[in-house]
Amino acid sequence: MKEKLLINGGKILSGEIEVEASKNAYLPILAGSILCDDNVTFLNAPHFSDIENMCEILKLLNIKVLREGDILTLDLHNKKNEKISHEHTNKLRASIFLLGPLLAVFKQAVISYPGGCNIGTRPIDIHINAFKSLGVKIVERHGYIYANAQNMKAGKVVFSSVSVGATESVMMSAVLLKGKTTLYNVAREPEVKELARFLNALGAKITGAGTEKIEIEGVKKLKGVEFSVCRDRIVAGTHLLLGALLGKDMRILGARREDNEILFNILKESACEIKEDNLGVTVSSCGRSEAYKFIETLPYPNFPTDLQPQLMVFETLANGTCVIKENLFENRFNHVMELVKMGADIFVKDRLAIIKGVEKLYGADVFASDLRAGAGLVIAGLVAEGYSTVHNISYIDRGYERLEEKYARLGADIKRLQE
Ligand code: UD1
């Protein structure tokens, strides 16, 4: 059933909103659970469709998945290897995370190419080449990856460029290998650290996550755990940008400066007030801000591509011109046309978006093209004058939990309707 969000913009937002656990941490962690033969219980599993879709694949592998509210238990005692078809992988790029754990446990895997948000070609060559460098035999045929790890050995992997997913994939594949595997030029994202924290809680021996080199000392077996995953820094950043536009003492529980250092700095320079405490931040808008001159998306600890659309919405209303350079994904400006429909003044040239601030956005019918673009359009609708309808909201549900209910509790006029 297709749904849309109807928003009557311009309402001031106050009260509390809580940030859910991180989608991008959860997805590899769910896949990594396969490495253990016991029960694994997650105490704070959000209701994101990406998480539900990953659980559907786990069920296919004969893993019992039990959900009671936010508590998600995986019973991994009777897991088995299965070919993972396009029907399962096309909904979720994170399906590629299954390859490493399946190779570690079953020594072979057959999996269709991953799907996911439409933000660029998103190849998986870095994953594949890294596995090959550890001795995995891989044949790519008819849209499937056939991988055999009978001769896989611990060793050295030097990533050709920094990839969050490839770092996580290979890290998981090496946990049960005999000997030491060293990964160079790895991603330093907090989600990589969180995966290492989870695997170590299961009994793995991983050091260096969060730096440029990760070392994995192989262990024979992992044990079950109860685990809570860190908060979603991208969701926190989304709420923060919304609060900077419309907040009046809007309290974001679980938002932390250290997760979004650059965004905090941008916002501190703009017209908004942010108070930090142990549990989160309180943000109030102080009116129209000065445009931030230039910002580019780059791997952590730089500005995240996953907050680029939301920041762009913020800058459409600033005083002056902001240039945003998107370095990660070649097709991540799909929200621009939708924002222009709402009155934004944005010009795109290759990977640059030149945003000249306008005084107002006006409600319009707009279409989400991916998860974070969708979140950006919701912010735009909330700040615009009049009614907006955001279509294609299944993208938003991939990584935000009933966003409209949370924003409505802050005072937004927003509801979910059937198309
Ligand atoms: C992860 C995040 C995603 C975020 C991205 C960048 C998850 C589930 N998703 O995606 O939300 O936007 O990091 O922070 O954690 N690349 C290749 N070949 C590969 C792999 C990647 O060329 O095999 C390229 C990509 O096209 C991109 C760059 O490397 O240009 C970085 O991508 P990567 O870090 O791998 O992103 P994901 O792990 O897919």
Short mmCIF file of C-alpha atoms and ligand atoms in Angstrom, two decimals:
data_model
loop_
_atom_site.label_atom_id
_atom_site.label_comp_id
_atom_site.label_asym_id
_atom_site.label_seq_id
_atom_site.Cartn_x
_atom_site.Cartn_y
_atom_site.Cartn_z
CA MET A 1 0.00 0.00 0.00
CA LYS A 2 1.54 3.32 -1.08
CA GLU A 3 1.44 6.16 1.40
CA LYS A 4 2.21 9.87 1.44
CA LEU A 5 2.67 12.61 4.01
CA LEU A 6 0.45 15.66 4.03
CA ILE A 7 2.08 18.62 5.77
CA ASN A 8 0.75 22.05 6.61
CA GLY A 9 3.99 23.95 7.16
CA GLY A 10 5.14 26.78 9.34
CA LYS A 11 4.36 25.44 12.82
CA ILE A 12 6.83 26.10 15.63
CA LEU A 13 8.15 22.86 17.14
CA SER A 14 8.80 22.27 20.81
CA GLY A 15 8.91 19.36 23.23
CA GLU A 16 11.00 16.18 23.22
CA ILE A 17 11.97 13.81 20.45
CA GLU A 18 14.14 10.74 20.93
CA VAL A 19 16.71 9.49 18.43
CA GLU A 20 16.39 5.79 17.56
CA ALA A 21 19.25 3.31 17.31
CA SER A 22 21.39 3.60 14.21
CA LYS A 23 20.14 1.88 11.05
CA ASN A 24 23.59 1.81 9.50
CA ALA A 25 25.02 0.21 12.62
CA TYR A 26 22.19 -2.30 12.96
CA LEU A 27 22.33 -3.67 9.43
CA PRO A 28 25.87 -5.07 9.49
CA ILE A 29 25.40 -6.10 13.12
CA LEU A 30 22.33 -8.20 12.22
CA ALA A 31 24.31 -9.82 9.41
CA GLY A 32 27.30 -10.31 11.71
CA SER A 33 25.12 -12.21 14.20
CA ILE A 34 25.29 -15.13 11.77
CA LEU A 35 28.85 -15.68 13.02
CA CYS A 36 27.46 -17.00 16.32
CA ASP A 37 25.50 -20.21 16.99
CA ASP A 38 23.65 -18.99 20.05
CA ASN A 39 20.86 -16.48 20.83
CA VAL A 40 21.53 -12.79 20.29
CA THR A 41 19.14 -10.25 21.77
CA PHE A 42 18.97 -6.61 20.72
CA LEU A 43 17.37 -4.35 23.28
CA ASN A 44 16.65 -1.30 21.13
CA ALA A 45 15.81 -2.44 17.59
CA PRO A 46 13.96 0.35 15.76
CA HIS A 47 11.04 -0.36 13.43
CA PHE A 48 12.79 0.61 10.21
CA SER A 49 11.77 -1.26 7.08
CA ASP A 50 15.47 -1.88 6.28
CA ILE A 51 15.76 -3.77 9.56
CA GLU A 52 12.59 -5.74 8.86
CA ASN A 53 13.90 -6.60 5.38
CA MET A 54 17.21 -7.79 6.80
CA CYS A 55 15.28 -9.95 9.28
CA GLU A 56 13.32 -11.48 6.38
CA ILE A 57 16.61 -12.61 4.85
CA LEU A 58 17.76 -14.01 8.20
CA LYS A 59 14.53 -16.06 8.37
CA LEU A 60 15.34 -17.46 4.94
CA LEU A 61 18.58 -18.74 6.52
CA ASN A 62 16.45 -20.60 9.11
CA ILE A 63 17.28 -18.10 11.83
CA LYS A 64 14.37 -17.62 14.22
CA VAL A 65 13.51 -13.94 14.59
CA LEU A 66 11.38 -12.93 17.55
CA ARG A 67 10.28 -9.35 18.04
CA GLU A 68 8.56 -7.98 21.13
CA GLY A 69 8.35 -4.22 20.81
CA ASP A 70 11.89 -2.93 20.52
CA ILE A 71 13.43 -6.22 21.67
CA LEU A 72 14.61 -8.40 18.85
CA THR A 73 15.98 -11.88 19.47
CA LEU A 74 17.75 -14.02 16.92
CA ASP A 75 17.97 -17.74 17.57
CA LEU A 76 20.96 -18.83 15.49
CA HIS A 77 21.18 -22.48 16.56
CA ASN A 78 19.78 -24.02 13.39
CA LYS A 79 20.88 -21.56 10.73
CA LYS A 80 21.59 -22.94 7.27
CA ASN A 81 23.10 -21.67 4.07
CA GLU A 82 20.72 -20.63 1.28
CA LYS A 83 21.02 -18.91 -2.05
CA ILE A 84 19.85 -15.32 -1.50
CA SER A 85 17.86 -14.22 -4.49
CA HIS A 86 17.21 -10.85 -6.12
CA GLU A 87 13.73 -10.82 -4.57
CA HIS A 88 15.43 -10.36 -1.17
CA THR A 89 18.47 -8.29 -2.08
CA ASN A 90 16.79 -5.71 -4.30
CA LYS A 91 15.12 -4.05 -1.32
CA LEU A 92 18.32 -3.55 0.59
CA ARG A 93 21.89 -2.63 -0.34
CA ALA A 94 22.92 -3.90 3.08
CA SER A 95 22.17 -7.45 1.89
CA ILE A 96 25.81 -7.46 0.71
CA PHE A 97 26.78 -7.61 4.40
CA LEU A 98 25.64 -11.24 4.45
CA LEU A 99 28.41 -12.37 2.14
CA GLY A 100 31.27 -12.07 4.67
CA PRO A 101 29.52 -13.88 7.55
CA LEU A 102 28.18 -16.62 5.25
CA LEU A 103 31.69 -17.24 3.93
CA ALA A 104 33.07 -17.32 7.47
CA VAL A 105 30.51 -19.88 8.66
CA PHE A 106 29.64 -21.99 5.60
CA LYS A 107 32.72 -21.40 3.41
CA GLN A 108 30.47 -20.63 0.48
CA ALA A 109 27.68 -18.27 -0.49
CA VAL A 110 25.48 -17.40 -3.45
CA ILE A 111 23.91 -13.99 -3.32
CA SER A 112 22.27 -11.69 -5.83
CA TYR A 113 23.61 -8.15 -6.34
CA PRO A 114 22.29 -5.69 -3.77
CA GLY A 115 19.61 -3.06 -4.39
CA GLY A 116 19.04 0.03 -2.27
CA CYS A 117 18.51 3.77 -2.63
CA ASN A 118 18.92 5.31 -6.04
CA ILE A 119 21.83 7.65 -5.35
CA GLY A 120 24.41 6.42 -7.85
CA THR A 121 25.85 3.25 -9.36
CA ARG A 122 27.09 1.97 -5.97
CA PRO A 123 29.44 -0.80 -7.14
CA ILE A 124 30.67 -3.57 -4.82
CA ASP A 125 34.09 -4.07 -6.39
CA ILE A 126 35.94 -3.01 -3.22
CA HIS A 127 34.17 -5.77 -1.24
CA ILE A 128 34.83 -8.36 -3.94
CA ASN A 129 38.51 -7.46 -4.43
CA ALA A 130 39.15 -7.54 -0.70
CA PHE A 131 37.64 -11.03 -0.38
CA LYS A 132 39.70 -12.18 -3.36
CA SER A 133 42.87 -10.88 -1.71
CA LEU A 134 42.16 -13.22 1.22
CA GLY A 135 41.84 -16.19 -1.14
CA VAL A 136 38.07 -16.28 -1.76
CA LYS A 137 37.17 -17.51 -5.25
CA ILE A 138 34.42 -15.38 -6.74
CA VAL A 139 32.50 -15.83 -9.98
CA GLU A 140 29.91 -13.22 -11.00
CA ARG A 141 27.21 -14.66 -13.29
CA HIS A 142 23.64 -13.74 -14.23
CA GLY A 143 23.33 -11.14 -11.48
CA TYR A 144 24.65 -13.46 -8.78
CA ILE A 145 27.90 -13.62 -6.84
CA TYR A 146 29.13 -17.21 -6.37
CA ALA A 147 31.77 -17.20 -3.65
CA ASN A 148 33.88 -20.04 -2.28
CA ALA A 149 36.07 -19.56 0.79
CA GLN A 150 37.62 -23.07 1.13
CA ASN A 151 41.05 -21.49 0.62
CA MET A 152 40.38 -18.25 2.48
CA LYS A 153 43.22 -17.34 4.83
CA ALA A 154 43.91 -14.59 7.33
CA GLY A 155 46.22 -11.97 5.87
CA LYS A 156 46.56 -8.38 4.77
CA VAL A 157 43.93 -6.34 2.94
CA VAL A 158 44.68 -2.89 1.59
CA PHE A 159 41.45 -1.22 0.46
CA SER A 160 41.82 0.68 -2.80
CA SER A 161 39.56 3.41 -1.44
CA VAL A 162 37.66 4.00 1.77
CA SER A 163 34.35 2.12 1.92
CA VAL A 164 32.20 1.74 5.02
CA GLY A 165 30.44 -1.37 3.73
CA ALA A 166 33.59 -3.09 2.45
CA THR A 167 35.41 -2.45 5.74
CA GLU A 168 32.50 -4.00 7.64
CA SER A 169 32.13 -6.95 5.22
CA VAL A 170 35.73 -7.99 5.43
CA MET A 171 35.94 -7.41 9.17
CA MET A 172 33.07 -9.88 9.66
CA SER A 173 34.57 -12.44 7.28
CA ALA A 174 37.87 -12.53 9.20
CA VAL A 175 36.55 -13.00 12.75
CA LEU A 176 36.63 -16.83 12.60
CA LEU A 177 39.73 -17.19 10.41
CA LYS A 178 42.79 -18.76 12.01
CA GLY A 179 45.50 -16.14 12.54
CA LYS A 180 45.66 -12.37 12.22
CA THR A 181 44.02 -10.30 9.49
CA THR A 182 45.04 -6.67 9.11
CA LEU A 183 42.90 -4.20 7.20
CA TYR A 184 44.49 -0.98 5.90
CA ASN A 185 42.80 2.20 4.61
CA VAL A 186 39.56 1.32 6.36
CA ALA A 187 36.52 3.51 7.00
CA ARG A 188 36.53 5.20 10.42
CA GLU A 189 32.76 5.75 10.71
CA PRO A 190 31.22 5.28 14.18
CA GLU A 191 29.15 2.43 12.69
CA VAL A 192 32.37 0.52 11.96
CA LYS A 193 33.38 0.98 15.60
CA GLU A 194 29.95 -0.15 16.69
CA LEU A 195 30.19 -3.34 14.63
CA ALA A 196 33.58 -4.07 16.23
CA ARG A 197 32.10 -3.42 19.68
CA PHE A 198 29.30 -5.90 18.92
CA LEU A 199 31.58 -8.60 17.50
CA ASN A 200 33.95 -8.20 20.45
CA ALA A 201 30.99 -8.61 22.80
CA LEU A 202 30.36 -11.93 21.02
CA GLY A 203 33.97 -12.88 21.73
CA ALA A 204 35.80 -11.65 18.63
CA LYS A 205 39.23 -10.02 18.95
CA ILE A 206 39.16 -6.83 16.91
CA THR A 207 41.31 -3.79 17.61
CA GLY A 208 41.75 -0.47 15.85
CA ALA A 209 38.16 0.15 14.69
CA GLY A 210 37.74 3.92 14.35
CA THR A 211 41.33 4.31 13.12
CA GLU A 212 42.83 3.68 9.66
CA LYS A 213 44.00 0.16 10.50
CA ILE A 214 41.96 -2.69 11.95
CA GLU A 215 43.46 -5.92 13.28
CA ILE A 216 41.42 -9.07 13.73
CA GLU A 217 42.83 -12.00 15.64
CA GLY A 218 40.77 -15.04 14.64
CA VAL A 219 38.81 -16.94 17.30
CA LYS A 220 37.21 -20.40 17.09
CA LYS A 221 33.72 -19.66 18.31
CA LEU A 222 31.46 -16.79 19.36
CA LYS A 223 28.88 -16.70 22.15
CA GLY A 224 25.42 -15.08 22.38
CA VAL A 225 24.88 -11.66 23.98
CA GLU A 226 22.33 -8.99 24.83
CA PHE A 227 23.24 -5.79 23.07
CA SER A 228 22.05 -2.20 22.58
CA VAL A 229 23.19 -0.36 19.46
CA CYS A 230 24.32 3.30 19.46
CA ARG A 231 21.94 6.09 18.40
CA ASP A 232 21.53 7.15 14.79
CA ARG A 233 23.73 10.18 14.18
CA ILE A 234 22.00 10.88 10.85
CA VAL A 235 18.54 10.88 12.43
CA ALA A 236 19.95 13.14 15.18
CA GLY A 237 21.35 15.49 12.53
CA THR A 238 18.02 15.52 10.67
CA HIS A 239 16.15 16.57 13.83
CA LEU A 240 18.84 19.13 14.66
CA LEU A 241 18.47 20.84 11.28
CA LEU A 242 14.71 20.85 11.65
CA GLY A 243 15.04 22.34 15.13
CA ALA A 244 17.41 25.01 13.81
CA LEU A 245 14.67 26.10 11.39
CA LEU A 246 11.54 25.70 13.51
CA GLY A 247 12.51 24.76 17.06
CA LYS A 248 11.58 26.56 20.22
CA ASP A 249 13.32 24.67 23.00
CA MET A 250 13.07 21.50 20.92
CA ARG A 251 14.84 18.79 22.87
CA ILE A 252 16.54 15.99 20.99
CA LEU A 253 17.33 13.10 23.31
CA GLY A 254 20.31 11.09 22.20
CA ALA A 255 21.87 13.79 19.98
CA ARG A 256 25.55 14.35 20.75
CA ARG A 257 28.08 16.85 19.45
CA GLU A 258 30.76 14.16 19.03
CA ASP A 259 28.58 12.32 16.46
CA ASN A 260 27.98 15.42 14.33
CA GLU A 261 30.85 17.78 15.11
CA ILE A 262 30.80 19.60 11.76
CA LEU A 263 27.04 20.06 11.74
CA PHE A 264 27.19 21.48 15.27
CA ASN A 265 29.85 23.93 14.12
CA ILE A 266 27.79 24.98 11.10
CA LEU A 267 24.72 25.49 13.25
CA LYS A 268 26.64 27.32 15.98
CA GLU A 269 27.68 29.83 13.31
CA SER A 270 24.10 30.21 12.14
CA ALA A 271 21.13 31.81 13.79
CA CYS A 272 20.17 29.14 16.25
CA GLU A 273 20.81 28.32 19.85
CA ILE A 274 22.00 24.86 20.90
CA LYS A 275 22.27 23.82 24.52
CA GLU A 276 24.03 20.54 25.24
CA ASP A 277 23.63 18.31 28.27
CA ASN A 278 24.26 14.69 29.19
CA LEU A 279 21.08 13.36 27.59
CA GLY A 280 20.93 15.35 24.37
CA VAL A 281 20.57 18.86 23.02
CA THR A 282 17.94 21.59 23.06
CA VAL A 283 17.71 23.68 19.93
CA SER A 284 15.88 26.93 19.21
CA SER A 285 15.77 28.81 15.94
CA CYS A 286 16.68 32.50 16.07
CA GLY A 287 15.36 33.37 12.61
CA ARG A 288 17.10 33.52 9.26
CA SER A 289 20.75 32.47 9.36
CA GLU A 290 23.74 33.54 7.27
CA ALA A 291 24.58 31.06 4.51
CA TYR A 292 27.48 28.70 5.21
CA LYS A 293 29.80 29.37 2.26
CA PHE A 294 31.09 25.93 1.30
CA ILE A 295 30.67 22.40 2.56
CA GLU A 296 31.62 19.09 0.97
CA THR A 297 30.66 15.53 1.82
CA LEU A 298 33.54 13.18 2.60
CA PRO A 299 34.12 10.04 4.72
CA TYR A 300 34.01 10.39 8.52
CA PRO A 301 35.06 12.51 10.39
CA ASN A 302 34.07 14.92 7.61
CA PHE A 303 30.53 15.99 6.74
CA PRO A 304 28.33 12.94 5.97
CA THR A 305 26.66 12.53 2.59
CA ASP A 306 23.62 11.21 4.47
CA LEU A 307 22.96 14.70 5.86
CA GLN A 308 23.56 16.54 2.60
CA PRO A 309 19.88 16.83 1.49
CA GLN A 310 18.74 17.96 4.95
CA LEU A 311 21.54 20.58 5.15
CA MET A 312 20.61 21.75 1.66
CA VAL A 313 17.06 22.44 2.80
CA PHE A 314 18.45 24.49 5.70
CA GLU A 315 20.62 26.50 3.31
CA THR A 316 17.74 27.20 0.87
CA LEU A 317 16.41 29.59 3.53
CA ALA A 318 19.70 31.19 4.58
CA ASN A 319 20.82 34.69 3.78
CA GLY A 320 23.43 34.47 1.00
CA THR A 321 24.88 31.68 -1.15
CA CYS A 322 26.06 28.25 -0.05
CA VAL A 323 27.91 25.77 -2.25
CA ILE A 324 27.59 22.07 -1.45
CA LYS A 325 29.91 19.56 -3.10
CA GLU A 326 28.77 15.92 -3.10
CA ASN A 327 31.86 13.72 -3.33
CA LEU A 328 30.46 10.33 -2.32
CA PHE A 329 27.60 9.58 -4.69
CA GLU A 330 27.26 10.91 -8.23
CA ASN A 331 23.47 10.93 -8.25
CA ARG A 332 22.62 12.49 -4.93
CA PHE A 333 20.98 15.73 -6.00
CA ASN A 334 17.57 14.29 -6.92
CA HIS A 335 15.92 16.38 -4.21
CA VAL A 336 17.04 19.60 -5.90
CA MET A 337 14.23 19.62 -8.51
CA GLU A 338 11.69 19.00 -5.78
CA LEU A 339 13.05 21.88 -3.66
CA VAL A 340 12.99 24.15 -6.70
CA LYS A 341 9.27 23.31 -7.05
CA MET A 342 8.90 24.71 -3.52
CA GLY A 343 10.59 27.97 -4.45
CA ALA A 344 14.25 27.18 -3.69
CA ASP A 345 16.92 28.77 -5.88
CA ILE A 346 19.43 25.97 -6.58
CA PHE A 347 21.69 25.42 -9.55
CA VAL A 348 23.50 22.12 -10.04
CA LYS A 349 26.71 21.70 -12.01
CA ASP A 350 28.25 18.24 -11.87
CA ARG A 351 28.89 17.56 -8.19
CA LEU A 352 28.25 21.11 -7.04
CA ALA A 353 24.95 22.58 -5.89
CA ILE A 354 24.87 26.36 -5.64
CA ILE A 355 22.11 27.40 -3.28
CA LYS A 356 21.01 31.02 -3.17
CA GLY A 357 18.95 31.54 -0.07
CA VAL A 358 15.33 32.61 -0.46
CA GLU A 359 13.06 34.10 2.18
CA LYS A 360 10.38 31.44 1.94
CA LEU A 361 9.58 28.01 0.60
CA TYR A 362 6.02 27.30 -0.56
CA GLY A 363 4.14 24.02 -0.18
CA ALA A 364 4.09 21.70 -3.21
CA ASP A 365 3.67 18.06 -4.25
CA VAL A 366 7.13 16.52 -4.02
CA PHE A 367 8.60 13.05 -4.53
CA ALA A 368 11.25 11.40 -2.36
CA SER A 369 13.94 9.73 -4.46
CA ASP A 370 15.83 8.13 -1.58
CA LEU A 371 15.80 7.90 2.19
CA ARG A 372 17.67 11.07 3.13
CA ALA A 373 16.27 13.12 0.25
CA GLY A 374 12.87 12.14 1.63
CA ALA A 375 13.82 13.37 5.11
CA GLY A 376 15.00 16.63 3.56
CA LEU A 377 11.66 17.06 1.79
CA VAL A 378 9.78 16.51 5.04
CA ILE A 379 11.85 19.29 6.66
CA ALA A 380 11.14 21.49 3.62
CA GLY A 381 7.40 20.78 3.89
CA LEU A 382 7.39 21.57 7.61
CA VAL A 383 9.09 24.92 7.11
CA ALA A 384 7.22 25.91 3.90
CA GLU A 385 4.17 28.10 3.76
CA GLY A 386 0.98 26.13 3.05
CA TYR A 387 0.37 22.48 2.23
CA SER A 388 2.94 20.02 0.86
CA THR A 389 2.53 16.39 -0.02
CA VAL A 390 5.58 14.17 0.16
CA HIS A 391 5.19 11.05 -2.00
CA ASN A 392 7.28 7.83 -2.10
CA ILE A 393 7.56 7.77 1.67
CA SER A 394 8.48 4.09 1.76
CA TYR A 395 12.02 5.41 1.29
CA ILE A 396 11.69 7.42 4.50
CA ASP A 397 10.37 4.40 6.42
CA ARG A 398 13.61 2.60 5.64
CA GLY A 399 15.44 4.63 8.26
CA TYR A 400 13.01 6.76 10.27
CA GLU A 401 10.42 5.32 12.63
CA ARG A 402 6.95 6.86 12.11
CA LEU A 403 8.59 10.24 11.54
CA GLU A 404 5.23 11.98 11.18
CA GLU A 405 4.03 10.84 14.62
CA LYS A 406 7.21 12.08 16.26
CA TYR A 407 7.06 15.45 14.52
CA ALA A 408 3.32 15.78 15.21
CA ARG A 409 4.07 15.37 18.93
CA LEU A 410 6.36 18.41 18.62
CA GLY A 411 3.49 20.45 17.20
CA ALA A 412 3.87 19.82 13.46
CA ASP A 413 0.74 19.54 11.32
CA ILE A 414 1.66 16.36 9.46
CA LYS A 415 -0.23 13.16 8.71
CA ARG A 416 0.22 9.92 6.83
CA LEU A 417 -2.38 9.16 4.18
CA GLN A 418 -2.91 6.48 1.58
CA GLU A 419 -2.07 7.46 -2.00
C1 UD1 B 1 27.32 3.44 3.77
C2 UD1 B 1 25.99 3.83 4.37
C3 UD1 B 1 25.34 4.94 3.57
C4 UD1 B 1 26.29 6.12 3.42
C5 UD1 B 1 27.65 5.64 2.89
C6 UD1 B 1 28.70 6.74 2.86
C7 UD1 B 1 25.24 1.74 5.35
C8 UD1 B 1 24.25 0.65 5.34
N1 UD1 B 1 25.14 2.67 4.39
O1 UD1 B 1 27.04 2.96 2.47
O2 UD1 B 1 24.16 5.36 4.25
O3 UD1 B 1 25.76 7.05 2.53
O4 UD1 B 1 28.18 4.57 3.71
O5 UD1 B 1 28.90 7.25 4.13
O6 UD1 B 1 26.08 1.82 6.22
N2 UD1 B 1 32.23 2.21 -3.62
C9 UD1 B 1 32.79 1.58 -4.71
N3 UD1 B 1 32.90 0.21 -4.66
C10 UD1 B 1 32.52 -0.52 -3.58
C11 UD1 B 1 31.95 0.14 -2.47
C12 UD1 B 1 31.83 1.52 -2.52
O7 UD1 B 1 33.15 2.21 -5.69
O8 UD1 B 1 32.66 -1.74 -3.60
C13 UD1 B 1 32.11 3.68 -3.63
C14 UD1 B 1 30.66 4.15 -3.50
O9 UD1 B 1 30.01 4.18 -4.75
C15 UD1 B 1 30.84 5.51 -2.88
C16 UD1 B 1 32.07 5.32 -1.98
O10 UD1 B 1 32.74 4.18 -2.47
O11 UD1 B 1 31.16 6.46 -3.87
C17 UD1 B 1 31.76 5.12 -0.52
O12 UD1 B 1 30.76 4.13 -0.39
P1 UD1 B 1 30.64 3.21 0.91
O13 UD1 B 1 31.41 3.84 2.02
O14 UD1 B 1 30.98 1.83 0.53
O15 UD1 B 1 29.10 3.30 1.22
P2 UD1 B 1 28.15 2.13 1.68
O16 UD1 B 1 28.87 1.24 2.62
O17 UD1 B 1 27.46 1.55 0.51
#
